[in-house]
Amino acid sequence: MTAAQRVLLHPTTMGLLLQSLFLLLLFVLGFCLHPAAAFPKGCYPSEEEGLKTFRCSNAQLTEVPRDIPNDTNKLYLDFNQIPFLPRDAFQDLPLLLELDLSHNAITRVESGAFQGLAEHLHSLDLSSNRLVSVSKDAFSNLKAKVNLSNNPWLCDCRLQELIRAVELAADSSGGIVCDSSTQEEHVGKAFLQVIADTDFCNVYKKTTDIAMLVTMFGWFAMVISYLVYYVRQNQEDARRHLEYLKSLPSKQRRSEESSTISTVV
């Protein structure tokens, strides 16, 4: 028996060798199984320019994945079928710098959808979705540059407030076009070009003020009409009563005329 064989047959050496093989097997299994168990199909982590990146591009997702590493710096969810962004959709990603949600089917962004991202996020891409109208509150305290181009926007006061509340990404403003509008002549035009001449919020305020004035005038006219009707009706009743009194004998007539005059006065 050689010296090497004697070392291998030593109980301590065999124990250490088996333990090492067991740990190696656990490491290999963990490395192979973890990504499949934790990440949605079509998603994978990587590192780009020293930043931790998580890509789910064209992964046929219908919602924002939940098992995204919380140290992710760049998140790509583009070219999927995500229909809306719920409240706190990204609350577990405090280090996120870039978020790409372009080319989805997003029609609704709930208030608080980007809650927790205000500190670090500097780029948010929502281009090429199905956004028609979004409240400015959905982007509350967000400092990121936002791309809102290529969506079927309704050009109204709500969109005007949104545009004034966010910082638009460079060269993206021209892609915010009126697909529909409260004023037909604006359809097909770039929104920033439209609001250079039209203040949607002031137009809305003026319309509301006019409606209130019309309502108040209507009530005032009703009150006046009722008062006129009331006075005329009383005058007619008094006239009829006086005519009736004239047809009575003189003594009874004088007594009731005094009573009628007192009542009218």
PDB file of C-alpha atoms in Angstrom:
ATOM      1  CA  MET A   1       0.000   0.000   0.000  1.00  0.00           C
ATOM      2  CA  THR A   2       1.411   3.323  -1.002  1.00  0.00           C
ATOM      3  CA  ALA A   3       1.707   6.350   1.254  1.00  0.00           C
ATOM      4  CA  ALA A   4      -1.033   8.161  -0.706  1.00  0.00           C
ATOM      5  CA  GLN A   5      -3.417   5.260  -0.224  1.00  0.00           C
ATOM      6  CA  ARG A   6      -2.685   5.199   3.510  1.00  0.00           C
ATOM      7  CA  VAL A   7      -3.477   8.955   3.768  1.00  0.00           C
ATOM      8  CA  LEU A   8      -6.751   8.538   1.907  1.00  0.00           C
ATOM      9  CA  LEU A   9      -7.791   5.653   4.143  1.00  0.00           C
ATOM     10  CA  HIS A  10      -7.116   7.639   7.313  1.00  0.00           C
ATOM     11  CA  PRO A  11     -10.492   8.373   9.032  1.00  0.00           C
ATOM     12  CA  THR A  12      -9.815  12.100   9.512  1.00  0.00           C
ATOM     13  CA  THR A  13      -8.731  12.589   5.928  1.00  0.00           C
ATOM     14  CA  MET A  14     -11.757  10.730   4.582  1.00  0.00           C
ATOM     15  CA  GLY A  15     -14.095  12.827   6.741  1.00  0.00           C
ATOM     16  CA  LEU A  16     -12.630  16.089   5.484  1.00  0.00           C
ATOM     17  CA  LEU A  17     -12.774  14.888   1.898  1.00  0.00           C
ATOM     18  CA  LEU A  18     -16.439  13.875   2.168  1.00  0.00           C
ATOM     19  CA  GLN A  19     -17.337  17.151   3.874  1.00  0.00           C
ATOM     20  CA  SER A  20     -15.655  19.132   1.105  1.00  0.00           C
ATOM     21  CA  LEU A  21     -17.489  17.143  -1.566  1.00  0.00           C
ATOM     22  CA  PHE A  22     -20.812  17.721   0.231  1.00  0.00           C
ATOM     23  CA  LEU A  23     -20.267  21.500   0.465  1.00  0.00           C
ATOM     24  CA  LEU A  24     -19.252  21.614  -3.192  1.00  0.00           C
ATOM     25  CA  LEU A  25     -22.428  19.742  -4.141  1.00  0.00           C
ATOM     26  CA  LEU A  26     -24.584  22.186  -2.126  1.00  0.00           C
ATOM     27  CA  PHE A  27     -22.893  25.153  -3.795  1.00  0.00           C
ATOM     28  CA  VAL A  28     -23.449  23.750  -7.296  1.00  0.00           C
ATOM     29  CA  LEU A  29     -27.102  22.924  -6.570  1.00  0.00           C
ATOM     30  CA  GLY A  30     -27.716  26.346  -5.030  1.00  0.00           C
ATOM     31  CA  PHE A  31     -26.109  28.138  -7.962  1.00  0.00           C
ATOM     32  CA  CYS A  32     -28.110  26.159 -10.506  1.00  0.00           C
ATOM     33  CA  LEU A  33     -31.486  26.167  -8.776  1.00  0.00           C
ATOM     34  CA  HIS A  34     -31.639  29.657  -7.256  1.00  0.00           C
ATOM     35  CA  PRO A  35     -32.149  31.684 -10.449  1.00  0.00           C
ATOM     36  CA  ALA A  36     -34.910  29.402 -11.680  1.00  0.00           C
ATOM     37  CA  ALA A  37     -36.711  29.494  -8.328  1.00  0.00           C
ATOM     38  CA  ALA A  38     -36.338  33.213  -7.606  1.00  0.00           C
ATOM     39  CA  PHE A  39     -36.583  34.984 -10.965  1.00  0.00           C
ATOM     40  CA  PRO A  40     -39.523  34.993 -13.399  1.00  0.00           C
ATOM     41  CA  LYS A  41     -39.004  33.269 -16.725  1.00  0.00           C
ATOM     42  CA  GLY A  42     -37.122  35.526 -19.108  1.00  0.00           C
ATOM     43  CA  CYS A  43     -35.552  37.628 -16.332  1.00  0.00           C
ATOM     44  CA  TYR A  44     -31.907  37.580 -15.344  1.00  0.00           C
ATOM     45  CA  PRO A  45     -29.454  39.672 -13.292  1.00  0.00           C
ATOM     46  CA  SER A  46     -26.257  41.133 -14.692  1.00  0.00           C
ATOM     47  CA  GLU A  47     -23.774  43.913 -14.095  1.00  0.00           C
ATOM     48  CA  GLU A  48     -23.402  46.804 -16.528  1.00  0.00           C
ATOM     49  CA  GLU A  49     -20.854  49.570 -16.060  1.00  0.00           C
ATOM     50  CA  GLY A  50     -20.493  48.637 -12.417  1.00  0.00           C
ATOM     51  CA  LEU A  51     -24.263  48.843 -11.802  1.00  0.00           C
ATOM     52  CA  LYS A  52     -26.409  45.889 -10.788  1.00  0.00           C
ATOM     53  CA  THR A  53     -28.940  45.363 -13.545  1.00  0.00           C
ATOM     54  CA  PHE A  54     -32.056  43.217 -13.735  1.00  0.00           C
ATOM     55  CA  ARG A  55     -33.464  42.583 -17.218  1.00  0.00           C
ATOM     56  CA  CYS A  56     -36.971  41.360 -17.968  1.00  0.00           C
ATOM     57  CA  SER A  57     -37.200  42.710 -21.507  1.00  0.00           C
ATOM     58  CA  ASN A  58     -39.695  40.917 -23.754  1.00  0.00           C
ATOM     59  CA  ALA A  59     -40.460  38.356 -21.029  1.00  0.00           C
ATOM     60  CA  GLN A  60     -44.258  38.334 -21.623  1.00  0.00           C
ATOM     61  CA  LEU A  61     -44.898  39.770 -18.158  1.00  0.00           C
ATOM     62  CA  THR A  62     -48.422  40.876 -17.229  1.00  0.00           C
ATOM     63  CA  GLU A  63     -47.431  42.471 -13.917  1.00  0.00           C
ATOM     64  CA  VAL A  64     -44.410  43.938 -12.179  1.00  0.00           C
ATOM     65  CA  PRO A  65     -42.329  40.994 -10.832  1.00  0.00           C
ATOM     66  CA  ARG A  66     -42.023  40.690  -7.070  1.00  0.00           C
ATOM     67  CA  ASP A  67     -38.722  38.813  -6.803  1.00  0.00           C
ATOM     68  CA  ILE A  68     -36.439  41.590  -8.004  1.00  0.00           C
ATOM     69  CA  PRO A  69     -33.142  41.852  -6.048  1.00  0.00           C
ATOM     70  CA  ASN A  70     -33.471  44.834  -3.729  1.00  0.00           C
ATOM     71  CA  ASP A  71     -29.955  46.079  -4.572  1.00  0.00           C
ATOM     72  CA  THR A  72     -30.873  46.546  -8.248  1.00  0.00           C
ATOM     73  CA  ASN A  73     -29.701  49.806  -9.819  1.00  0.00           C
ATOM     74  CA  LYS A  74     -31.162  49.430 -13.325  1.00  0.00           C
ATOM     75  CA  LEU A  75     -34.451  47.649 -14.055  1.00  0.00           C
ATOM     76  CA  TYR A  76     -35.661  46.853 -17.572  1.00  0.00           C
ATOM     77  CA  LEU A  77     -39.327  45.807 -17.900  1.00  0.00           C
ATOM     78  CA  ASP A  78     -39.737  46.991 -21.492  1.00  0.00           C
ATOM     79  CA  PHE A  79     -41.612  45.155 -24.270  1.00  0.00           C
ATOM     80  CA  ASN A  80     -44.055  43.310 -22.004  1.00  0.00           C
ATOM     81  CA  GLN A  81     -47.846  43.369 -21.483  1.00  0.00           C
ATOM     82  CA  ILE A  82     -48.016  45.096 -18.095  1.00  0.00           C
ATOM     83  CA  PRO A  83     -51.454  46.864 -17.970  1.00  0.00           C
ATOM     84  CA  PHE A  84     -51.123  49.077 -14.868  1.00  0.00           C
ATOM     85  CA  LEU A  85     -48.785  50.085 -12.055  1.00  0.00           C
ATOM     86  CA  PRO A  86     -50.221  49.506  -8.556  1.00  0.00           C
ATOM     87  CA  ARG A  87     -49.375  51.437  -5.416  1.00  0.00           C
ATOM     88  CA  ASP A  88     -45.942  50.548  -3.936  1.00  0.00           C
ATOM     89  CA  ALA A  89     -44.998  48.537  -7.047  1.00  0.00           C
ATOM     90  CA  PHE A  90     -41.305  49.376  -6.518  1.00  0.00           C
ATOM     91  CA  GLN A  91     -41.131  50.046  -2.793  1.00  0.00           C
ATOM     92  CA  ASP A  92     -38.493  47.325  -2.180  1.00  0.00           C
ATOM     93  CA  LEU A  93     -35.989  48.867  -4.622  1.00  0.00           C
ATOM     94  CA  PRO A  94     -34.460  51.768  -2.685  1.00  0.00           C
ATOM     95  CA  LEU A  95     -31.265  51.861  -4.824  1.00  0.00           C
ATOM     96  CA  LEU A  96     -32.970  51.997  -8.209  1.00  0.00           C
ATOM     97  CA  LEU A  97     -31.481  54.585 -10.579  1.00  0.00           C
ATOM     98  CA  GLU A  98     -33.094  53.714 -13.914  1.00  0.00           C
ATOM     99  CA  LEU A  99     -36.519  52.211 -14.635  1.00  0.00           C
ATOM    100  CA  ASP A 100     -37.588  51.285 -18.163  1.00  0.00           C
ATOM    101  CA  LEU A 101     -41.313  50.517 -18.596  1.00  0.00           C
ATOM    102  CA  SER A 102     -41.543  51.429 -22.263  1.00  0.00           C
ATOM    103  CA  HIS A 103     -43.515  49.411 -24.845  1.00  0.00           C
ATOM    104  CA  ASN A 104     -46.047  47.921 -22.437  1.00  0.00           C
ATOM    105  CA  ALA A 105     -49.852  48.190 -22.236  1.00  0.00           C
ATOM    106  CA  ILE A 106     -49.986  50.547 -19.236  1.00  0.00           C
ATOM    107  CA  THR A 107     -53.269  52.465 -19.057  1.00  0.00           C
ATOM    108  CA  ARG A 108     -53.264  53.393 -15.368  1.00  0.00           C
ATOM    109  CA  VAL A 109     -50.670  54.540 -12.827  1.00  0.00           C
ATOM    110  CA  GLU A 110     -51.949  54.525  -9.256  1.00  0.00           C
ATOM    111  CA  SER A 111     -50.961  57.239  -6.815  1.00  0.00           C
ATOM    112  CA  GLY A 112     -47.909  56.006  -4.897  1.00  0.00           C
ATOM    113  CA  ALA A 113     -46.758  53.606  -7.640  1.00  0.00           C
ATOM    114  CA  PHE A 114     -43.244  55.103  -7.468  1.00  0.00           C
ATOM    115  CA  GLN A 115     -43.229  55.583  -3.714  1.00  0.00           C
ATOM    116  CA  GLY A 116     -39.779  54.983  -2.258  1.00  0.00           C
ATOM    117  CA  LEU A 117     -37.915  55.926  -5.456  1.00  0.00           C
ATOM    118  CA  ALA A 118     -37.714  59.690  -4.954  1.00  0.00           C
ATOM    119  CA  GLU A 119     -34.229  59.671  -3.441  1.00  0.00           C
ATOM    120  CA  HIS A 120     -32.232  57.900  -6.164  1.00  0.00           C
ATOM    121  CA  LEU A 121     -34.266  57.387  -9.342  1.00  0.00           C
ATOM    122  CA  HIS A 122     -33.055  59.672 -12.124  1.00  0.00           C
ATOM    123  CA  SER A 123     -34.572  58.072 -15.247  1.00  0.00           C
ATOM    124  CA  LEU A 124     -38.139  56.794 -15.815  1.00  0.00           C
ATOM    125  CA  ASP A 125     -39.277  55.649 -19.259  1.00  0.00           C
ATOM    126  CA  LEU A 126     -43.053  55.300 -19.792  1.00  0.00           C
ATOM    127  CA  SER A 127     -43.002  55.851 -23.540  1.00  0.00           C
ATOM    128  CA  SER A 128     -45.035  53.769 -26.005  1.00  0.00           C
ATOM    129  CA  ASN A 129     -47.758  52.714 -23.591  1.00  0.00           C
ATOM    130  CA  ARG A 130     -51.528  53.370 -23.553  1.00  0.00           C
ATOM    131  CA  LEU A 131     -51.666  56.287 -21.129  1.00  0.00           C
ATOM    132  CA  VAL A 132     -54.578  58.654 -21.732  1.00  0.00           C
ATOM    133  CA  SER A 133     -54.713  60.555 -18.444  1.00  0.00           C
ATOM    134  CA  VAL A 134     -52.597  60.349 -15.265  1.00  0.00           C
ATOM    135  CA  SER A 135     -52.827  62.382 -12.081  1.00  0.00           C
ATOM    136  CA  LYS A 136     -49.777  64.452 -11.165  1.00  0.00           C
ATOM    137  CA  ASP A 137     -49.994  62.853  -7.698  1.00  0.00           C
ATOM    138  CA  ALA A 138     -48.679  59.600  -9.193  1.00  0.00           C
ATOM    139  CA  PHE A 139     -45.291  61.342  -9.639  1.00  0.00           C
ATOM    140  CA  SER A 140     -45.317  63.172  -6.310  1.00  0.00           C
ATOM    141  CA  ASN A 141     -41.789  64.087  -5.087  1.00  0.00           C
ATOM    142  CA  LEU A 142     -40.189  62.219  -8.012  1.00  0.00           C
ATOM    143  CA  LYS A 143     -37.045  63.948  -9.292  1.00  0.00           C
ATOM    144  CA  ALA A 144     -36.385  61.590 -12.203  1.00  0.00           C
ATOM    145  CA  LYS A 145     -36.414  62.701 -15.826  1.00  0.00           C
ATOM    146  CA  VAL A 146     -39.559  61.164 -17.299  1.00  0.00           C
ATOM    147  CA  ASN A 147     -40.272  60.050 -20.861  1.00  0.00           C
ATOM    148  CA  LEU A 148     -44.021  60.234 -21.596  1.00  0.00           C
ATOM    149  CA  SER A 149     -43.869  60.196 -25.394  1.00  0.00           C
ATOM    150  CA  ASN A 150     -45.906  58.016 -27.784  1.00  0.00           C
ATOM    151  CA  ASN A 151     -48.986  57.613 -25.602  1.00  0.00           C
ATOM    152  CA  PRO A 152     -52.614  58.362 -26.667  1.00  0.00           C
ATOM    153  CA  TRP A 153     -52.921  61.424 -24.425  1.00  0.00           C
ATOM    154  CA  LEU A 154     -56.097  63.368 -23.739  1.00  0.00           C
ATOM    155  CA  CYS A 155     -55.004  66.994 -23.812  1.00  0.00           C
ATOM    156  CA  ASP A 156     -56.739  68.759 -20.942  1.00  0.00           C
ATOM    157  CA  CYS A 157     -56.035  70.479 -17.629  1.00  0.00           C
ATOM    158  CA  ARG A 158     -54.996  67.205 -16.001  1.00  0.00           C
ATOM    159  CA  LEU A 159     -52.229  66.604 -18.542  1.00  0.00           C
ATOM    160  CA  GLN A 160     -51.147  70.223 -18.262  1.00  0.00           C
ATOM    161  CA  GLU A 161     -50.755  69.846 -14.489  1.00  0.00           C
ATOM    162  CA  LEU A 162     -48.809  66.599 -14.967  1.00  0.00           C
ATOM    163  CA  ILE A 163     -46.368  68.118 -17.475  1.00  0.00           C
ATOM    164  CA  ARG A 164     -45.706  71.016 -15.123  1.00  0.00           C
ATOM    165  CA  ALA A 165     -45.122  68.650 -12.173  1.00  0.00           C
ATOM    166  CA  VAL A 166     -42.448  66.418 -13.774  1.00  0.00           C
ATOM    167  CA  GLU A 167     -39.108  66.980 -15.486  1.00  0.00           C
ATOM    168  CA  LEU A 168     -39.318  65.651 -19.028  1.00  0.00           C
ATOM    169  CA  ALA A 169     -36.476  63.607 -20.487  1.00  0.00           C
ATOM    170  CA  ALA A 170     -34.417  65.373 -23.119  1.00  0.00           C
ATOM    171  CA  ASP A 171     -35.890  65.290 -26.653  1.00  0.00           C
ATOM    172  CA  SER A 172     -39.065  63.536 -25.444  1.00  0.00           C
ATOM    173  CA  SER A 173     -41.448  66.507 -25.244  1.00  0.00           C
ATOM    174  CA  GLY A 174     -42.165  66.477 -28.989  1.00  0.00           C
ATOM    175  CA  GLY A 175     -43.546  62.947 -28.670  1.00  0.00           C
ATOM    176  CA  ILE A 176     -46.329  64.024 -26.286  1.00  0.00           C
ATOM    177  CA  VAL A 177     -49.086  64.480 -28.850  1.00  0.00           C
ATOM    178  CA  CYS A 178     -52.826  65.112 -28.406  1.00  0.00           C
ATOM    179  CA  ASP A 179     -54.629  61.932 -29.440  1.00  0.00           C
ATOM    180  CA  SER A 180     -57.839  63.552 -28.197  1.00  0.00           C
ATOM    181  CA  SER A 181     -58.635  66.939 -26.713  1.00  0.00           C
ATOM    182  CA  THR A 182     -61.338  69.055 -25.141  1.00  0.00           C
ATOM    183  CA  GLN A 183     -60.885  71.232 -28.231  1.00  0.00           C
ATOM    184  CA  GLU A 184     -60.964  69.379 -31.556  1.00  0.00           C
ATOM    185  CA  GLU A 185     -58.446  71.643 -33.309  1.00  0.00           C
ATOM    186  CA  HIS A 186     -55.667  70.443 -30.978  1.00  0.00           C
ATOM    187  CA  VAL A 187     -55.836  66.763 -32.030  1.00  0.00           C
ATOM    188  CA  GLY A 188     -52.602  65.608 -33.661  1.00  0.00           C
ATOM    189  CA  LYS A 189     -50.547  68.510 -32.316  1.00  0.00           C
ATOM    190  CA  ALA A 190     -47.657  68.387 -29.853  1.00  0.00           C
ATOM    191  CA  PHE A 191     -48.980  69.242 -26.405  1.00  0.00           C
ATOM    192  CA  LEU A 192     -46.240  71.744 -25.548  1.00  0.00           C
ATOM    193  CA  GLN A 193     -47.041  73.592 -28.763  1.00  0.00           C
ATOM    194  CA  VAL A 194     -50.730  73.678 -27.818  1.00  0.00           C
ATOM    195  CA  ILE A 195     -50.278  74.984 -24.279  1.00  0.00           C
ATOM    196  CA  ALA A 196     -48.077  77.781 -25.580  1.00  0.00           C
ATOM    197  CA  ASP A 197     -51.326  79.385 -26.762  1.00  0.00           C
ATOM    198  CA  THR A 198     -53.991  77.675 -24.624  1.00  0.00           C
ATOM    199  CA  ASP A 199     -54.260  77.384 -20.859  1.00  0.00           C
ATOM    200  CA  PHE A 200     -56.533  74.361 -20.368  1.00  0.00           C
ATOM    201  CA  CYS A 201     -56.858  74.922 -16.629  1.00  0.00           C
ATOM    202  CA  ASN A 202     -57.972  78.566 -17.021  1.00  0.00           C
ATOM    203  CA  VAL A 203     -60.470  77.559 -19.701  1.00  0.00           C
ATOM    204  CA  TYR A 204     -61.879  74.970 -17.319  1.00  0.00           C
ATOM    205  CA  LYS A 205     -62.071  77.526 -14.502  1.00  0.00           C
ATOM    206  CA  LYS A 206     -63.886  80.046 -16.718  1.00  0.00           C
ATOM    207  CA  THR A 207     -66.353  77.374 -17.854  1.00  0.00           C
ATOM    208  CA  THR A 208     -67.035  76.436 -14.224  1.00  0.00           C
ATOM    209  CA  ASP A 209     -67.543  80.084 -13.234  1.00  0.00           C
ATOM    210  CA  ILE A 210     -69.992  80.644 -16.099  1.00  0.00           C
ATOM    211  CA  ALA A 211     -71.934  77.525 -15.132  1.00  0.00           C
ATOM    212  CA  MET A 212     -72.194  78.781 -11.533  1.00  0.00           C
ATOM    213  CA  LEU A 213     -73.409  82.191 -12.709  1.00  0.00           C
ATOM    214  CA  VAL A 214     -76.043  80.616 -14.950  1.00  0.00           C
ATOM    215  CA  THR A 215     -77.239  78.435 -12.064  1.00  0.00           C
ATOM    216  CA  MET A 216     -77.447  81.404  -9.681  1.00  0.00           C
ATOM    217  CA  PHE A 217     -79.313  83.481 -12.283  1.00  0.00           C
ATOM    218  CA  GLY A 218     -81.773  80.609 -12.773  1.00  0.00           C
ATOM    219  CA  TRP A 219     -82.523  80.427  -9.037  1.00  0.00           C
ATOM    220  CA  PHE A 220     -82.864  84.222  -8.839  1.00  0.00           C
ATOM    221  CA  ALA A 221     -85.299  84.231 -11.773  1.00  0.00           C
ATOM    222  CA  MET A 222     -87.379  81.493 -10.107  1.00  0.00           C
ATOM    223  CA  VAL A 223     -87.618  83.488  -6.846  1.00  0.00           C
ATOM    224  CA  ILE A 224     -88.653  86.680  -8.689  1.00  0.00           C
ATOM    225  CA  SER A 225     -91.224  84.756 -10.727  1.00  0.00           C
ATOM    226  CA  TYR A 226     -92.705  83.259  -7.561  1.00  0.00           C
ATOM    227  CA  LEU A 227     -92.944  86.658  -5.867  1.00  0.00           C
ATOM    228  CA  VAL A 228     -94.678  88.208  -8.909  1.00  0.00           C
ATOM    229  CA  TYR A 229     -97.090  85.268  -9.064  1.00  0.00           C
ATOM    230  CA  TYR A 230     -97.810  85.541  -5.315  1.00  0.00           C
ATOM    231  CA  VAL A 231     -98.542  89.298  -5.485  1.00  0.00           C
ATOM    232  CA  ARG A 232    -100.774  88.967  -8.548  1.00  0.00           C
ATOM    233  CA  GLN A 233    -102.663  86.064  -7.036  1.00  0.00           C
ATOM    234  CA  ASN A 234    -103.383  88.024  -3.843  1.00  0.00           C
ATOM    235  CA  GLN A 235    -104.447  91.069  -5.825  1.00  0.00           C
ATOM    236  CA  GLU A 236    -106.855  88.956  -7.865  1.00  0.00           C
ATOM    237  CA  ASP A 237    -108.320  87.393  -4.728  1.00  0.00           C
ATOM    238  CA  ALA A 238    -108.748  90.832  -3.130  1.00  0.00           C
ATOM    239  CA  ARG A 239    -110.470  92.204  -6.259  1.00  0.00           C
ATOM    240  CA  ARG A 240    -112.898  89.307  -6.393  1.00  0.00           C
ATOM    241  CA  HIS A 241    -113.712  89.701  -2.702  1.00  0.00           C
ATOM    242  CA  LEU A 242    -114.398  93.442  -3.113  1.00  0.00           C
ATOM    243  CA  GLU A 243    -116.722  92.754  -6.030  1.00  0.00           C
ATOM    244  CA  TYR A 244    -118.542  90.260  -3.890  1.00  0.00           C
ATOM    245  CA  LEU A 245    -118.926  92.806  -1.103  1.00  0.00           C
ATOM    246  CA  LYS A 246    -120.430  95.368  -3.491  1.00  0.00           C
ATOM    247  CA  SER A 247    -123.245  92.970  -4.203  1.00  0.00           C
ATOM    248  CA  LEU A 248    -124.182  92.752  -0.493  1.00  0.00           C
ATOM    249  CA  PRO A 249    -126.605  95.100   1.423  1.00  0.00           C
ATOM    250  CA  SER A 250    -124.948  98.386   2.379  1.00  0.00           C
ATOM    251  CA  LYS A 251    -124.594  97.834   6.172  1.00  0.00           C
ATOM    252  CA  GLN A 252    -123.075  94.362   5.866  1.00  0.00           C
ATOM    253  CA  ARG A 253    -121.005  95.564   2.915  1.00  0.00           C
ATOM    254  CA  ARG A 254    -119.381  98.430   4.891  1.00  0.00           C
ATOM    255  CA  SER A 255    -118.507  96.082   7.736  1.00  0.00           C
ATOM    256  CA  GLU A 256    -116.863  93.488   5.480  1.00  0.00           C
ATOM    257  CA  GLU A 257    -115.115  96.118   3.346  1.00  0.00           C
ATOM    258  CA  SER A 258    -113.386  97.435   6.483  1.00  0.00           C
ATOM    259  CA  SER A 259    -112.366  93.898   7.358  1.00  0.00           C
ATOM    260  CA  THR A 260    -111.084  93.250   3.815  1.00  0.00           C
ATOM    261  CA  ILE A 261    -109.105  96.487   3.683  1.00  0.00           C
ATOM    262  CA  SER A 262    -107.497  95.734   7.044  1.00  0.00           C
ATOM    263  CA  THR A 263    -106.594  92.248   5.859  1.00  0.00           C
ATOM    264  CA  VAL A 264    -105.082  93.519   2.571  1.00  0.00           C
ATOM    265  CA  VAL A 265    -103.044  96.212   4.397  1.00  0.00           C
TER     266      VAL A 265
END
